[in-house]
Amino acid sequence: MKTITAFCFLFFWGQAIFAQLIHIHGRVTDADSKRNLPGVSIIVGESICISDSAGYFHLNVQAAAIKRDGLIFSCIGYMQKKVAFDTSNSYDIEL
């Protein structure tokens, strides 16, 4: 019985470690005019969000995905930008 309990504990504890979520947020602006950019796609692994009318975004992503893939910012009329993950959870991006 102890081995079954220990196995279940380790199995679910391991799942919790690998499924940790990180909350990232920030704002996307135009590099030239410094105006907010609404409608920018922010992609991390299989997660995606769109910046709001003020250029702000909020996204909960798996820690493994953001460390592996980084953040991709994409908007019509702008060059796509890939940003590597750092220890910060806040990003101010210029396209």
PDB file of C-alpha atoms in Angstrom:
ATOM      1  CA  MET A   1       0.000   0.000   0.000  1.00  0.00           C
ATOM      2  CA  LYS A   2       2.845   2.378   0.797  1.00  0.00           C
ATOM      3  CA  THR A   3       4.412   1.828  -2.615  1.00  0.00           C
ATOM      4  CA  ILE A   4       1.126   2.630  -4.373  1.00  0.00           C
ATOM      5  CA  THR A   5       0.712   5.788  -2.316  1.00  0.00           C
ATOM      6  CA  ALA A   6       4.312   6.807  -2.972  1.00  0.00           C
ATOM      7  CA  PHE A   7       3.921   6.148  -6.704  1.00  0.00           C
ATOM      8  CA  CYS A   8       0.727   8.224  -6.913  1.00  0.00           C
ATOM      9  CA  PHE A   9       2.342  11.069  -4.984  1.00  0.00           C
ATOM     10  CA  LEU A  10       5.417  11.123  -7.221  1.00  0.00           C
ATOM     11  CA  PHE A  11       3.343  10.805 -10.390  1.00  0.00           C
ATOM     12  CA  PHE A  12       1.025  13.722  -9.597  1.00  0.00           C
ATOM     13  CA  TRP A  13       3.819  15.826  -8.095  1.00  0.00           C
ATOM     14  CA  GLY A  14       5.838  15.327 -11.291  1.00  0.00           C
ATOM     15  CA  GLN A  15       2.863  16.362 -13.398  1.00  0.00           C
ATOM     16  CA  ALA A  16       2.484  19.554 -11.369  1.00  0.00           C
ATOM     17  CA  ILE A  17       6.132  20.482 -11.932  1.00  0.00           C
ATOM     18  CA  PHE A  18       5.947  20.071 -15.707  1.00  0.00           C
ATOM     19  CA  ALA A  19       2.622  21.873 -16.009  1.00  0.00           C
ATOM     20  CA  GLN A  20       3.612  25.066 -14.230  1.00  0.00           C
ATOM     21  CA  LEU A  21       2.083  28.159 -15.747  1.00  0.00           C
ATOM     22  CA  ILE A  22       3.774  31.513 -16.116  1.00  0.00           C
ATOM     23  CA  HIS A  23       1.732  34.699 -16.467  1.00  0.00           C
ATOM     24  CA  ILE A  24       3.286  37.068 -18.991  1.00  0.00           C
ATOM     25  CA  HIS A  25       2.014  40.495 -19.906  1.00  0.00           C
ATOM     26  CA  GLY A  26       3.104  43.634 -21.652  1.00  0.00           C
ATOM     27  CA  ARG A  27       2.409  46.143 -24.376  1.00  0.00           C
ATOM     28  CA  VAL A  28       3.117  46.266 -28.098  1.00  0.00           C
ATOM     29  CA  THR A  29       3.843  49.598 -29.806  1.00  0.00           C
ATOM     30  CA  ASP A  30       4.903  50.858 -33.233  1.00  0.00           C
ATOM     31  CA  ALA A  31       8.680  51.385 -33.302  1.00  0.00           C
ATOM     32  CA  ASP A  32       8.454  54.608 -35.319  1.00  0.00           C
ATOM     33  CA  SER A  33       5.405  56.402 -33.953  1.00  0.00           C
ATOM     34  CA  LYS A  34       5.432  54.818 -30.448  1.00  0.00           C
ATOM     35  CA  ARG A  35       1.643  54.360 -30.746  1.00  0.00           C
ATOM     36  CA  ASN A  36      -0.106  51.348 -29.263  1.00  0.00           C
ATOM     37  CA  LEU A  37      -0.673  48.420 -31.617  1.00  0.00           C
ATOM     38  CA  PRO A  38      -4.007  46.622 -31.229  1.00  0.00           C
ATOM     39  CA  GLY A  39      -4.596  43.231 -32.827  1.00  0.00           C
ATOM     40  CA  VAL A  40      -1.047  41.883 -32.556  1.00  0.00           C
ATOM     41  CA  SER A  41      -0.882  38.086 -32.277  1.00  0.00           C
ATOM     42  CA  ILE A  42       1.326  36.842 -29.443  1.00  0.00           C
ATOM     43  CA  ILE A  43       2.195  33.164 -29.831  1.00  0.00           C
ATOM     44  CA  VAL A  44       3.932  30.903 -27.318  1.00  0.00           C
ATOM     45  CA  GLY A  45       3.974  27.232 -28.246  1.00  0.00           C
ATOM     46  CA  GLU A  46       0.305  26.320 -28.692  1.00  0.00           C
ATOM     47  CA  SER A  47      -0.983  29.347 -26.756  1.00  0.00           C
ATOM     48  CA  ILE A  48      -2.033  32.530 -28.506  1.00  0.00           C
ATOM     49  CA  CYS A  49      -3.563  35.863 -27.548  1.00  0.00           C
ATOM     50  CA  ILE A  50      -4.281  39.168 -29.271  1.00  0.00           C
ATOM     51  CA  SER A  51      -3.264  42.580 -27.936  1.00  0.00           C
ATOM     52  CA  ASP A  52      -6.198  44.783 -26.916  1.00  0.00           C
ATOM     53  CA  SER A  53      -7.087  48.250 -28.224  1.00  0.00           C
ATOM     54  CA  ALA A  54      -4.376  49.823 -26.059  1.00  0.00           C
ATOM     55  CA  GLY A  55      -1.729  47.317 -27.200  1.00  0.00           C
ATOM     56  CA  TYR A  56      -1.707  45.360 -23.927  1.00  0.00           C
ATOM     57  CA  PHE A  57      -1.656  41.585 -23.697  1.00  0.00           C
ATOM     58  CA  HIS A  58      -1.928  38.967 -20.937  1.00  0.00           C
ATOM     59  CA  LEU A  59      -1.186  35.286 -21.411  1.00  0.00           C
ATOM     60  CA  ASN A  60      -0.743  32.232 -19.185  1.00  0.00           C
ATOM     61  CA  VAL A  61       1.689  29.780 -20.744  1.00  0.00           C
ATOM     62  CA  GLN A  62       3.463  26.609 -19.737  1.00  0.00           C
ATOM     63  CA  ALA A  63       6.942  27.293 -18.434  1.00  0.00           C
ATOM     64  CA  ALA A  64       8.485  24.648 -20.693  1.00  0.00           C
ATOM     65  CA  ALA A  65       6.875  26.097 -23.836  1.00  0.00           C
ATOM     66  CA  ILE A  66       8.012  29.675 -23.285  1.00  0.00           C
ATOM     67  CA  LYS A  67      11.550  28.620 -22.398  1.00  0.00           C
ATOM     68  CA  ARG A  68      11.695  26.401 -25.483  1.00  0.00           C
ATOM     69  CA  ASP A  69       9.896  28.570 -28.063  1.00  0.00           C
ATOM     70  CA  GLY A  70      10.089  32.142 -26.782  1.00  0.00           C
ATOM     71  CA  LEU A  71       7.411  34.677 -27.763  1.00  0.00           C
ATOM     72  CA  ILE A  72       6.428  35.444 -31.344  1.00  0.00           C
ATOM     73  CA  PHE A  73       4.767  38.777 -32.145  1.00  0.00           C
ATOM     74  CA  SER A  74       2.977  39.028 -35.478  1.00  0.00           C
ATOM     75  CA  CYS A  75       0.830  41.743 -37.053  1.00  0.00           C
ATOM     76  CA  ILE A  76      -0.237  42.563 -40.613  1.00  0.00           C
ATOM     77  CA  GLY A  77       2.011  45.246 -42.077  1.00  0.00           C
ATOM     78  CA  TYR A  78       4.885  44.584 -39.630  1.00  0.00           C
ATOM     79  CA  MET A  79       7.843  42.228 -39.565  1.00  0.00           C
ATOM     80  CA  GLN A  80       7.319  39.262 -37.251  1.00  0.00           C
ATOM     81  CA  LYS A  81       9.457  39.469 -34.119  1.00  0.00           C
ATOM     82  CA  LYS A  82      10.671  36.592 -31.942  1.00  0.00           C
ATOM     83  CA  VAL A  83      11.725  37.349 -28.379  1.00  0.00           C
ATOM     84  CA  ALA A  84      13.587  34.896 -26.166  1.00  0.00           C
ATOM     85  CA  PHE A  85      12.225  34.289 -22.684  1.00  0.00           C
ATOM     86  CA  ASP A  86      14.108  35.918 -19.839  1.00  0.00           C
ATOM     87  CA  THR A  87      13.348  36.003 -16.128  1.00  0.00           C
ATOM     88  CA  SER A  88      10.972  38.931 -16.601  1.00  0.00           C
ATOM     89  CA  ASN A  89       7.246  38.356 -16.942  1.00  0.00           C
ATOM     90  CA  SER A  90       6.694  41.798 -18.454  1.00  0.00           C
ATOM     91  CA  TYR A  91       7.508  42.645 -22.062  1.00  0.00           C
ATOM     92  CA  ASP A  92       7.334  45.995 -23.880  1.00  0.00           C
ATOM     93  CA  ILE A  93       7.737  45.199 -27.566  1.00  0.00           C
ATOM     94  CA  GLU A  94       8.194  47.515 -30.533  1.00  0.00           C
ATOM     95  CA  LEU A  95       7.312  46.284 -34.035  1.00  0.00           C
TER      96      LEU A  95
END
